[in-house]
Short mmCIF file of C-alpha atoms in Angstrom, two decimals:
data_model
loop_
_atom_site.label_atom_id
_atom_site.label_comp_id
_atom_site.label_asym_id
_atom_site.label_seq_id
_atom_site.Cartn_x
_atom_site.Cartn_y
_atom_site.Cartn_z
CA UNK A 1 47.86 103.04 63.69
CA UNK A 2 46.92 106.63 62.54
CA UNK A 3 45.80 106.65 58.69
CA UNK A 4 48.29 107.58 56.59
CA UNK A 5 48.51 111.38 55.21
CA UNK A 6 48.19 112.09 51.61
CA UNK A 7 51.07 113.30 49.74
CA UNK A 8 51.14 114.51 45.88
CA UNK A 9 54.06 114.29 43.69
CA UNK A 10 53.97 115.99 40.39
CA UNK A 11 55.79 115.41 36.98
CA UNK A 12 58.74 117.03 35.02
CA UNK A 13 58.98 120.85 34.35
CA UNK A 14 55.98 121.69 36.45
CA UNK A 15 55.95 125.20 37.81
CA UNK A 16 52.66 125.74 39.73
CA UNK A 17 50.95 123.18 42.02
CA UNK A 18 47.90 123.83 39.50
CA UNK A 19 49.29 120.93 37.50
CA UNK A 20 47.32 118.70 40.36
CA UNK A 21 44.05 120.08 39.01
CA UNK A 22 40.86 118.89 40.88
CA UNK A 23 42.14 115.30 42.10
CA UNK A 24 43.25 116.35 45.64
CA UNK A 25 39.97 117.88 46.55
CA UNK A 26 38.10 115.17 44.88
CA UNK A 27 39.96 112.43 46.62
CA UNK A 28 39.70 114.13 49.89
CA UNK A 29 35.89 114.46 49.55
CA UNK A 30 35.47 110.97 48.41
CA UNK A 31 37.54 109.24 50.82
CA UNK A 32 35.76 111.12 53.61
CA UNK A 33 32.27 110.42 52.34
CA UNK A 34 33.04 106.65 51.79
CA UNK A 35 34.59 106.30 55.15
CA UNK A 36 36.62 102.83 56.58
CA UNK A 37 40.16 102.45 56.74
CA UNK A 38 42.14 104.61 54.43
CA UNK A 39 43.40 108.22 54.15
CA UNK A 40 44.01 110.92 56.88
CA UNK A 41 41.59 113.41 54.63
CA UNK A 42 42.33 116.42 56.76
CA UNK A 43 46.08 116.25 55.73
CA UNK A 44 46.62 116.78 52.14
CA UNK A 45 50.18 117.97 50.92
CA UNK A 46 50.94 119.08 47.42
CA UNK A 47 54.65 118.66 46.33
CA UNK A 48 56.55 121.15 44.23
CA UNK A 49 59.93 120.49 43.35
CA UNK A 50 62.18 121.92 40.62
CA UNK A 51 63.24 119.86 37.59
CA UNK A 52 63.40 122.61 34.82
CA UNK A 53 67.12 123.60 36.23
CA UNK A 54 69.97 121.48 34.28
CA UNK A 55 72.07 121.14 37.22
CA UNK A 56 69.11 119.14 38.93
CA UNK A 57 69.08 115.57 38.84
CA UNK A 58 66.71 112.64 39.75
CA UNK A 59 68.94 111.81 42.69
CA UNK A 60 68.81 115.44 44.07
CA UNK A 61 65.30 115.69 44.07
CA UNK A 62 64.91 112.12 45.76
CA UNK A 63 67.37 113.74 48.58
CA UNK A 64 65.20 116.96 48.80
CA UNK A 65 61.82 114.63 48.91
CA UNK A 66 63.61 113.04 51.98
CA UNK A 67 64.03 116.27 53.84
CA UNK A 68 60.79 117.81 53.03
CA UNK A 69 58.80 114.82 53.76
CA UNK A 70 60.68 114.57 57.20
CA UNK A 71 59.24 117.97 58.00
CA UNK A 72 55.57 117.05 56.88
CA UNK A 73 55.76 113.82 59.27
CA UNK A 74 57.39 115.62 62.10
CA UNK A 75 54.79 118.40 61.83
CA UNK A 76 52.12 115.75 61.66
CA UNK A 77 53.32 114.50 65.28
CA UNK A 78 54.43 110.83 65.73
CA UNK A 79 55.54 108.17 63.75
CA UNK A 80 53.22 109.00 60.93
CA UNK A 81 53.06 106.99 57.56
CA UNK A 82 52.04 108.51 54.08
CA UNK A 83 50.10 107.56 50.60
CA UNK A 84 51.71 109.05 47.65
CA UNK A 85 50.11 109.98 44.49
CA UNK A 86 52.65 110.90 42.01
CA UNK A 87 52.35 111.78 37.96
CA UNK A 88 54.84 111.03 35.51
CA UNK A 89 58.48 111.57 36.57
CA UNK A 90 57.03 111.89 40.08
CA UNK A 91 56.85 107.83 39.92
CA UNK A 92 60.54 107.37 39.44
CA UNK A 93 61.23 110.39 41.88
CA UNK A 94 60.05 108.72 44.68
CA UNK A 95 61.00 105.17 43.56
CA UNK A 96 64.64 106.52 43.67
CA UNK A 97 64.10 108.04 47.37
CA UNK A 98 62.42 104.53 48.74
CA UNK A 99 65.53 102.93 47.18
CA UNK A 100 68.05 105.36 48.29
CA UNK A 101 66.85 105.72 51.69
CA UNK A 102 65.14 102.27 52.91
CA UNK A 103 65.76 99.42 50.49
CA UNK A 104 69.77 99.98 50.34
CA UNK A 105 70.44 100.62 53.49
CA UNK A 106 68.12 97.84 54.92
CA UNK A 107 65.78 100.11 56.83
CA UNK A 108 62.07 99.04 54.74
CA UNK A 109 60.74 98.42 58.03
CA UNK A 110 61.20 101.94 59.03
CA UNK A 111 59.87 103.29 55.69
CA UNK A 112 56.90 105.74 56.04
CA UNK A 113 55.32 105.21 52.80
CA UNK A 114 52.22 103.08 53.00
CA UNK A 115 50.87 103.27 49.41
CA UNK A 116 52.68 104.33 46.04
CA UNK A 117 49.97 104.98 43.39
CA UNK A 118 51.69 106.19 40.01
CA UNK A 119 49.80 107.64 37.74
CA UNK A 120 51.39 107.41 33.87
CA UNK A 121 55.12 107.02 35.67
CA UNK A 122 57.80 107.15 33.15
CA UNK A 123 59.73 103.92 35.11
CA UNK A 124 61.50 103.07 32.01
CA UNK A 125 61.76 106.38 30.29
CA UNK A 126 60.09 107.99 27.59
CA UNK A 127 60.78 107.91 23.76
CA UNK A 128 60.27 111.68 23.86
CA UNK A 129 63.00 112.52 25.96
CA UNK A 130 65.64 111.78 23.05
CA UNK A 131 63.97 115.14 21.26
CA UNK A 132 65.97 117.57 23.25
CA UNK A 133 65.20 120.28 25.43
CA UNK A 134 64.16 122.92 22.88
CA UNK A 135 61.66 120.65 20.76
CA UNK A 136 60.23 119.15 23.82
CA UNK A 137 59.53 122.82 25.45
CA UNK A 138 57.22 123.27 22.64
CA UNK A 139 55.09 120.11 22.74
CA UNK A 140 51.77 120.71 24.90
CA UNK A 141 51.45 116.95 25.35
CA UNK A 142 54.08 117.46 28.46
CA UNK A 143 55.32 120.57 28.67
CA UNK A 144 53.31 123.83 27.96
CA UNK A 145 56.30 126.10 26.95
CA UNK A 146 58.34 125.09 29.82
CA UNK A 147 62.25 124.48 29.18
CA UNK A 148 62.78 121.19 30.92
CA UNK A 149 66.05 120.39 32.42
CA UNK A 150 68.94 118.07 31.15
CA UNK A 151 69.86 116.63 34.30
CA UNK A 152 66.16 114.99 34.72
CA UNK A 153 65.99 114.51 30.72
CA UNK A 154 69.19 112.46 30.69
CA UNK A 155 67.44 109.74 33.29
CA UNK A 156 64.32 109.82 31.28
CA UNK A 157 65.94 108.90 28.06
CA UNK A 158 65.13 105.08 26.98
CA UNK A 159 67.70 102.89 28.10
CA UNK A 160 69.50 105.57 30.39
CA UNK A 161 71.97 103.91 32.55
CA UNK A 162 70.47 105.43 35.72
CA UNK A 163 66.71 104.06 34.95
CA UNK A 164 68.30 100.60 34.22
CA UNK A 165 70.15 100.77 37.32
CA UNK A 166 66.85 101.25 39.44
CA UNK A 167 65.02 98.88 37.41
CA UNK A 168 67.36 96.11 37.50
CA UNK A 169 67.51 96.21 41.39
CA UNK A 170 63.54 96.30 41.42
CA UNK A 171 63.72 92.94 39.17
CA UNK A 172 66.54 91.55 41.03
CA UNK A 173 66.74 92.62 44.95
CA UNK A 174 63.11 93.63 45.67
CA UNK A 175 61.37 90.35 45.30
CA UNK A 176 63.18 88.87 48.20
CA UNK A 177 62.30 92.16 50.46
CA UNK A 178 58.51 91.45 49.93
CA UNK A 179 57.30 94.85 50.04
CA UNK A 180 53.52 94.08 50.61
CA UNK A 181 54.35 91.84 53.66
CA UNK A 182 55.47 92.62 57.34
CA UNK A 183 54.42 95.16 59.71
CA UNK A 184 55.02 98.05 57.31
CA UNK A 185 54.33 97.22 54.15
CA UNK A 186 54.57 99.23 51.08
CA UNK A 187 52.09 99.00 48.08
CA UNK A 188 53.07 100.02 44.84
CA UNK A 189 50.49 100.49 41.93
CA UNK A 190 51.01 101.74 38.52
CA UNK A 191 48.02 103.10 36.62
CA UNK A 192 48.52 104.60 33.03
CA UNK A 193 46.22 105.50 30.04
CA UNK A 194 46.42 104.45 26.32
CA UNK A 195 44.45 106.87 24.85
CA UNK A 196 45.95 109.95 22.50
CA UNK A 197 44.55 113.27 22.86
CA UNK A 198 44.36 114.16 19.33
CA UNK A 199 44.31 118.05 20.33
CA UNK A 200 47.45 117.50 21.64
CA UNK A 201 49.22 115.62 18.98
CA UNK A 202 52.33 117.10 17.40
CA UNK A 203 52.27 116.33 13.90
CA UNK A 204 55.89 116.94 13.55
CA UNK A 205 56.71 114.46 16.07
CA UNK A 206 55.04 111.03 15.51
CA UNK A 207 55.97 109.89 19.27
CA UNK A 208 52.94 111.81 20.65
CA UNK A 209 50.54 109.68 18.63
CA UNK A 210 52.20 106.47 19.06
CA UNK A 211 50.02 103.55 19.92
CA UNK A 212 50.77 101.51 23.15
CA UNK A 213 50.74 104.74 25.29
CA UNK A 214 49.48 107.81 26.40
CA UNK A 215 51.31 110.23 24.03
CA UNK A 216 53.98 110.25 26.52
CA UNK A 217 54.73 107.56 28.25
CA UNK A 218 54.35 103.85 26.73
CA UNK A 219 52.51 101.32 29.03
CA UNK A 220 55.34 98.92 29.11
CA UNK A 221 57.63 101.86 30.27
CA UNK A 222 55.31 102.59 33.05
CA UNK A 223 54.47 98.98 34.11
CA UNK A 224 56.75 97.76 36.83
CA UNK A 225 56.22 93.97 35.97
CA UNK A 226 59.66 93.69 33.95
CA UNK A 227 62.19 90.87 33.24
CA UNK A 228 66.13 90.53 33.05
CA UNK A 229 67.67 88.33 30.59
CA UNK A 230 71.29 87.45 30.05
CA UNK A 231 72.45 85.76 27.31
CA UNK A 232 76.70 85.24 26.89
CA UNK A 233 78.75 84.05 24.08
CA UNK A 234 81.31 81.38 25.01
CA UNK A 235 84.97 81.75 23.79
CA UNK A 236 86.25 79.99 20.60
CA UNK A 237 87.35 76.20 21.34
CA UNK A 238 91.16 75.69 21.72
CA UNK A 239 92.62 75.11 18.37
CA UNK A 240 89.81 76.50 16.28
CA UNK A 241 91.28 78.27 13.01
CA UNK A 242 91.12 81.81 12.99
CA UNK A 243 89.14 82.54 9.84
CA UNK A 244 86.65 80.07 11.02
CA UNK A 245 86.36 81.70 14.37
CA UNK A 246 85.88 84.95 12.92
CA UNK A 247 82.98 83.95 10.70
CA UNK A 248 81.19 81.22 12.54
CA UNK A 249 77.79 82.53 14.28
CA UNK A 250 78.61 81.27 18.05
CA UNK A 251 75.23 80.56 20.19
CA UNK A 252 74.58 82.64 22.97
CA UNK A 253 73.74 80.72 26.05
CA UNK A 254 71.12 81.66 28.70
CA UNK A 255 72.88 82.58 31.97
CA UNK A 256 69.76 84.37 33.68
CA UNK A 257 65.98 84.89 33.49
CA UNK A 258 64.30 86.97 36.29
CA UNK A 259 61.24 88.19 36.59
CA UNK A 260 60.39 91.15 38.83
CA UNK A 261 57.96 90.76 42.02
CA UNK A 262 54.33 91.31 40.67
CA UNK A 263 53.33 94.47 41.05
CA UNK A 264 49.35 96.09 40.39
CA UNK A 265 49.08 97.43 36.87
CA UNK A 266 46.20 99.01 35.49
CA UNK A 267 45.08 100.48 31.90
CA UNK A 268 42.85 103.27 32.23
CA UNK A 269 40.88 103.29 29.00
CA UNK A 270 40.25 106.69 27.25
CA UNK A 271 42.94 108.74 29.27
CA UNK A 272 46.25 110.29 28.10
CA UNK A 273 48.95 111.83 29.83
CA UNK A 274 47.99 115.06 30.15
CA UNK A 275 45.24 118.06 29.18
CA UNK A 276 42.12 118.85 30.74
CA UNK A 277 39.90 117.03 28.24
CA UNK A 278 41.60 113.61 28.58
CA UNK A 279 44.43 113.65 31.30
CA UNK A 280 45.02 111.17 33.53
CA UNK A 281 45.26 114.04 36.20
CA UNK A 282 44.02 117.20 35.01
CA UNK A 283 40.88 116.09 33.48
CA UNK A 284 39.25 115.19 37.14
CA UNK A 285 36.59 117.39 38.05
CA UNK A 286 35.58 117.81 41.78
CA UNK A 287 31.93 117.22 41.04
CA UNK A 288 29.87 113.56 41.58
CA UNK A 289 31.03 112.79 37.72
CA UNK A 290 32.57 109.39 37.86
CA UNK A 291 36.22 109.38 36.61
CA UNK A 292 38.54 106.32 36.34
CA UNK A 293 41.39 107.90 37.69
CA UNK A 294 39.56 108.61 40.97
CA UNK A 295 37.99 105.30 41.25
CA UNK A 296 41.10 103.42 40.34
CA UNK A 297 43.22 105.45 43.19
CA UNK A 298 40.65 104.80 45.64
CA UNK A 299 40.71 101.10 44.91
CA UNK A 300 44.61 100.98 45.54
CA UNK A 301 44.41 103.02 48.64
CA UNK A 302 41.82 100.85 50.21
CA UNK A 303 44.39 97.85 50.12
CA UNK A 304 45.36 97.14 53.81
CA UNK A 305 47.36 93.75 53.64
CA UNK A 306 49.31 91.66 51.17
CA UNK A 307 45.88 89.33 50.33
CA UNK A 308 44.16 92.59 49.48
CA UNK A 309 47.32 93.44 47.15
CA UNK A 310 46.92 90.26 45.54
CA UNK A 311 43.38 90.85 44.73
CA UNK A 312 44.00 94.13 43.25
CA UNK A 313 46.68 92.64 40.97
CA UNK A 314 43.85 90.02 39.84
CA UNK A 315 40.94 92.39 39.33
CA UNK A 316 43.63 94.94 37.18
CA UNK A 317 44.64 92.06 35.42
CA UNK A 318 41.19 90.82 34.26
CA UNK A 319 40.21 94.51 33.38
CA UNK A 320 43.33 94.87 31.26
CA UNK A 321 42.68 91.50 29.54
CA UNK A 322 39.17 92.55 28.73
CA UNK A 323 40.29 95.81 27.61
CA UNK A 324 42.81 94.89 25.10
CA UNK A 325 40.59 91.87 23.19
CA UNK A 326 41.02 92.33 19.63
CA UNK A 327 37.38 93.52 19.08
CA UNK A 328 38.16 96.46 21.67
CA UNK A 329 41.18 97.67 20.03
CA UNK A 330 39.63 100.22 17.39
CA UNK A 331 39.85 103.95 17.92
CA UNK A 332 37.37 105.99 15.92
CA UNK A 333 38.27 109.77 15.48
CA UNK A 334 35.48 111.80 14.10
CA UNK A 335 36.65 114.25 11.78
CA UNK A 336 34.14 117.21 10.28
CA UNK A 337 33.02 116.69 6.76
CA UNK A 338 35.63 114.05 6.07
CA UNK A 339 35.79 110.46 6.84
CA UNK A 340 36.58 109.33 10.26
CA UNK A 341 39.90 107.81 11.04
CA UNK A 342 40.48 104.44 12.83
CA UNK A 343 43.29 103.50 14.87
CA UNK A 344 44.13 100.13 16.06
CA UNK A 345 45.87 99.72 19.33
CA UNK A 346 47.71 96.57 19.90
CA UNK A 347 49.21 95.46 22.90
CA UNK A 348 53.22 96.65 22.38
CA UNK A 349 56.20 95.37 24.29
CA UNK A 350 59.77 97.18 24.82
CA UNK A 351 63.13 95.32 24.55
CA UNK A 352 65.86 97.38 26.12
CA UNK A 353 69.14 95.45 24.69
CA UNK A 354 72.24 96.30 26.56
CA UNK A 355 75.22 94.83 24.30
CA UNK A 356 78.81 94.44 26.10
CA UNK A 357 81.71 92.10 26.21
CA UNK A 358 83.02 90.15 29.06
CA UNK A 359 85.20 92.90 30.25
CA UNK A 360 82.12 95.00 30.70
CA UNK A 361 82.95 97.27 27.57
CA UNK A 362 79.66 98.74 26.09
CA UNK A 363 79.82 97.87 22.36
CA UNK A 364 78.08 100.40 19.90
CA UNK A 365 79.63 99.06 16.66
CA UNK A 366 77.81 96.05 16.60
CA UNK A 367 74.53 95.29 14.28
CA UNK A 368 71.88 93.74 15.95
CA UNK A 369 69.12 91.89 13.82
CA UNK A 370 66.10 90.25 15.10
CA UNK A 371 65.06 87.15 13.02
CA UNK A 372 62.02 84.77 12.54
CA UNK A 373 61.12 81.35 11.13
CA UNK A 374 63.01 77.88 11.42
CA UNK A 375 65.88 79.64 9.00
CA UNK A 376 66.54 82.56 11.24
CA UNK A 377 65.75 85.14 8.47
CA UNK A 378 65.10 88.81 9.33
CA UNK A 379 63.12 88.98 6.15
CA UNK A 380 60.54 86.29 7.73
CA UNK A 381 59.33 88.75 10.61
CA UNK A 382 55.76 89.88 10.47
CA UNK A 383 54.48 92.77 9.10
CA UNK A 384 54.26 95.62 11.49
CA UNK A 385 56.10 93.82 14.16
CA UNK A 386 58.49 97.02 14.71
CA UNK A 387 57.00 99.94 16.27
CA UNK A 388 60.10 102.04 16.79
CA UNK A 389 63.76 101.68 17.55
CA UNK A 390 65.94 104.03 19.58
CA UNK A 391 69.55 104.09 20.86
CA UNK A 392 70.43 105.78 23.73
CA UNK A 393 72.77 108.62 23.38
CA UNK A 394 75.13 108.69 26.19
CA UNK A 395 75.28 105.05 26.63
CA UNK A 396 76.83 103.31 23.39
CA UNK A 397 75.10 99.75 22.96
CA UNK A 398 72.03 100.51 24.96
CA UNK A 399 68.95 99.90 22.02
CA UNK A 400 65.09 100.22 22.83
CA UNK A 401 63.14 98.09 20.67
CA UNK A 402 59.45 98.90 20.73
CA UNK A 403 57.59 95.71 19.34
CA UNK A 404 54.06 95.09 18.43
CA UNK A 405 53.34 91.77 20.19
CA UNK A 406 50.10 91.29 18.39
CA UNK A 407 52.03 91.07 15.22
CA UNK A 408 54.58 88.93 16.74
CA UNK A 409 52.09 86.33 18.80
CA UNK A 410 49.59 86.18 16.15
CA UNK A 411 46.32 88.09 16.23
CA UNK A 412 42.70 87.27 14.55
CA UNK A 413 41.58 90.01 12.12
CA UNK A 414 40.29 93.47 13.51
CA UNK A 415 36.97 94.47 12.29
CA UNK A 416 34.92 97.86 12.57
CA UNK A 417 31.57 98.30 14.55
CA UNK A 418 30.00 97.49 10.94
CA UNK A 419 31.72 94.07 11.09
CA UNK A 420 34.06 95.42 8.03
CA UNK A 421 37.45 94.06 8.27
CA UNK A 422 40.08 96.62 8.76
CA UNK A 423 43.17 94.67 9.00
CA UNK A 424 43.37 90.97 8.25
CA UNK A 425 44.54 88.09 10.32
CA UNK A 426 48.35 88.65 11.88
CA UNK A 427 50.12 85.41 11.37
CA UNK A 428 52.92 84.45 14.00
CA UNK A 429 56.28 83.22 12.88
CA UNK A 430 58.30 81.56 15.28
CA UNK A 431 60.66 80.81 16.72
CA UNK A 432 62.10 84.46 16.96
CA UNK A 433 65.71 85.00 17.34
CA UNK A 434 68.51 87.35 16.89
CA UNK A 435 71.84 87.67 15.43
CA UNK A 436 74.91 90.17 16.11
CA UNK A 437 77.29 91.06 13.79
CA UNK A 438 80.39 93.27 14.22
CA UNK A 439 81.04 96.24 11.94
CA UNK A 440 84.18 96.83 10.05
CA UNK A 441 87.59 94.80 9.25
CA UNK A 442 89.49 92.79 11.59
CA UNK A 443 91.14 94.60 14.51
CA UNK A 444 93.53 93.81 17.27
CA UNK A 445 90.61 93.67 19.67
CA UNK A 446 87.69 92.43 18.39
CA UNK A 447 84.22 90.34 18.84
CA UNK A 448 82.89 87.50 16.74
CA UNK A 449 79.51 87.21 15.48
CA UNK A 450 76.60 85.50 17.49
CA UNK A 451 73.26 84.43 17.64
CA UNK A 452 70.61 82.70 19.97
CA UNK A 453 71.26 79.57 20.89
CA UNK A 454 70.42 76.81 23.41
CA UNK A 455 68.35 77.67 26.98
CA UNK A 456 66.40 80.32 25.18
CA UNK A 457 65.20 79.52 21.59
CA UNK A 458 62.38 81.80 21.09
CA UNK A 459 62.59 85.53 22.33
CA UNK A 460 58.84 85.65 22.45
CA UNK A 461 58.98 83.41 25.51
CA UNK A 462 60.45 86.16 27.44
CA UNK A 463 58.75 89.08 26.02
CA UNK A 464 55.15 89.95 27.27
CA UNK A 465 52.61 92.71 26.08
CA UNK A 466 52.40 96.04 28.21
CA UNK A 467 55.75 95.08 29.42
CA UNK A 468 59.84 95.77 29.27
CA UNK A 469 62.29 92.91 28.87
CA UNK A 470 66.11 93.95 29.63
CA UNK A 471 68.25 91.68 27.70
CA UNK A 472 72.00 91.87 28.21
CA UNK A 473 73.77 90.30 25.59
CA UNK A 474 77.61 89.61 26.68
CA UNK A 475 80.06 88.78 23.77
CA UNK A 476 83.39 87.31 24.13
CA UNK A 477 86.49 89.95 23.82
CA UNK A 478 89.19 88.55 21.65
CA UNK A 479 92.47 89.97 21.99
CA UNK A 480 94.87 89.20 18.94
CA UNK A 481 98.58 88.32 19.81
CA UNK A 482 99.49 91.48 17.72
CA UNK A 483 98.79 93.77 20.91
CA UNK A 484 101.93 92.54 22.31
CA UNK A 485 105.05 90.58 20.61
CA UNK A 486 108.90 90.40 21.65
CA UNK A 487 111.42 90.60 19.11
CA UNK A 488 114.90 89.39 19.10
CA UNK A 489 116.20 91.59 16.43
CA UNK A 490 118.22 94.83 17.96
CA UNK A 491 118.05 96.65 14.47
CA UNK A 492 115.43 99.17 14.83
CA UNK A 493 111.92 98.60 12.84
CA UNK A 494 108.62 99.54 12.70
CA UNK A 495 105.64 97.39 13.93
CA UNK A 496 102.71 99.75 13.13
CA UNK A 497 101.77 97.10 10.09
CA UNK A 498 102.39 94.02 11.71
CA UNK A 499 99.71 91.59 11.27
CA UNK A 500 97.34 91.28 14.13
CA UNK A 501 97.97 87.29 14.40
CA UNK A 502 95.87 84.94 16.21
CA UNK A 503 93.52 85.02 19.03
CA UNK A 504 95.26 84.41 22.40
#
């Protein structure tokens, strides 16, 4: 089979192909010089799509991509395949295209995509997306003054129904597909930086300096190694008194614990989301200067079979573990005249909670508390365990927690280059659990309190560093007998203030 073409797909709110910088030319030159199996270096295509119009959504861009790539492949003659390098939102766009046109219709064997190399992809969204169009347009870290489109912004908001739908299919359905097997394998890769370009830091918006990411996309939100957990509350036993049932913490039973297929994921130290100095894309130069993005992309494109893909996964995991050792987590920012600033980059985890009941209703009026220790006490959680918490504005009951995994799991003391202690030892305080407490007085239709129970006695067992865990918590929907009653009295009476009665 002929070697694949090389296609580039940019990120959100881009208006010029200059966004790709020197990476296309550099890859073409390096691939041609190194030879061997790989790219058709004579055919490189730069994508250009519109995302800054409110009416354009991710699925619309995927439809347009299907049309455009069909024209490219037809023009190249015959049944050609292509390798795709994406940046930022380009990753979810191509994943949506793959899912819509080849996975769901059962046509994966016909898929023309051979390699999908995603640079800093917002696969689970970005914390910045909630800031809104006006504030985002001014952030140099991403937009360079271009007003972003609301349609794509909705997809990118953390815990959006659209992103979760695609990612849940990735977790549940894709392992059985065996993307990297068969006659026409598809090799997915995620490459993401974990450095902050302090020149692009927005002092009004702390997300641009948040550890555990590149200033725009968190490592855990880029990584496609993920998990889905379902916890369900059983109904109250028959004959239990109503006051007891409403106050008792019911144990949540583990109904599902599913991991995604293994996906190659590599942290590229020293690279940020954007910018010509540190950007994972824009900092590449078309010369012989070694660059981690170039080397990593070429390593991905060199994979030709399932065994080679597994080797790449192993190499990337080993490099990530070495990079995130406690001794290597300290970043030093040189400040003229003033003392240097030091930052500690601990591995972080993202947990997306979806609170709903057994009728499928999203629950926005439930308090969710994380707990620690044998007594299940929120006050026992270790210092610094919570980096951020954000609820989705369009989906009630969808809440994202960004957790410091090192604080939860425990970590040795962190010292600087001179051996001086910067932070003391972090002591784990297991088991980690959760409690849910519905708000407000008793209602005609209500939900009762719950806590973590049998089958999953410690949340840390399903939370991995640099990964996202989706946890669905399904509460029992309680309907009180006062919702519908009959009376034999023929005299008119108001029933608006009748007591709610017992549970039915």
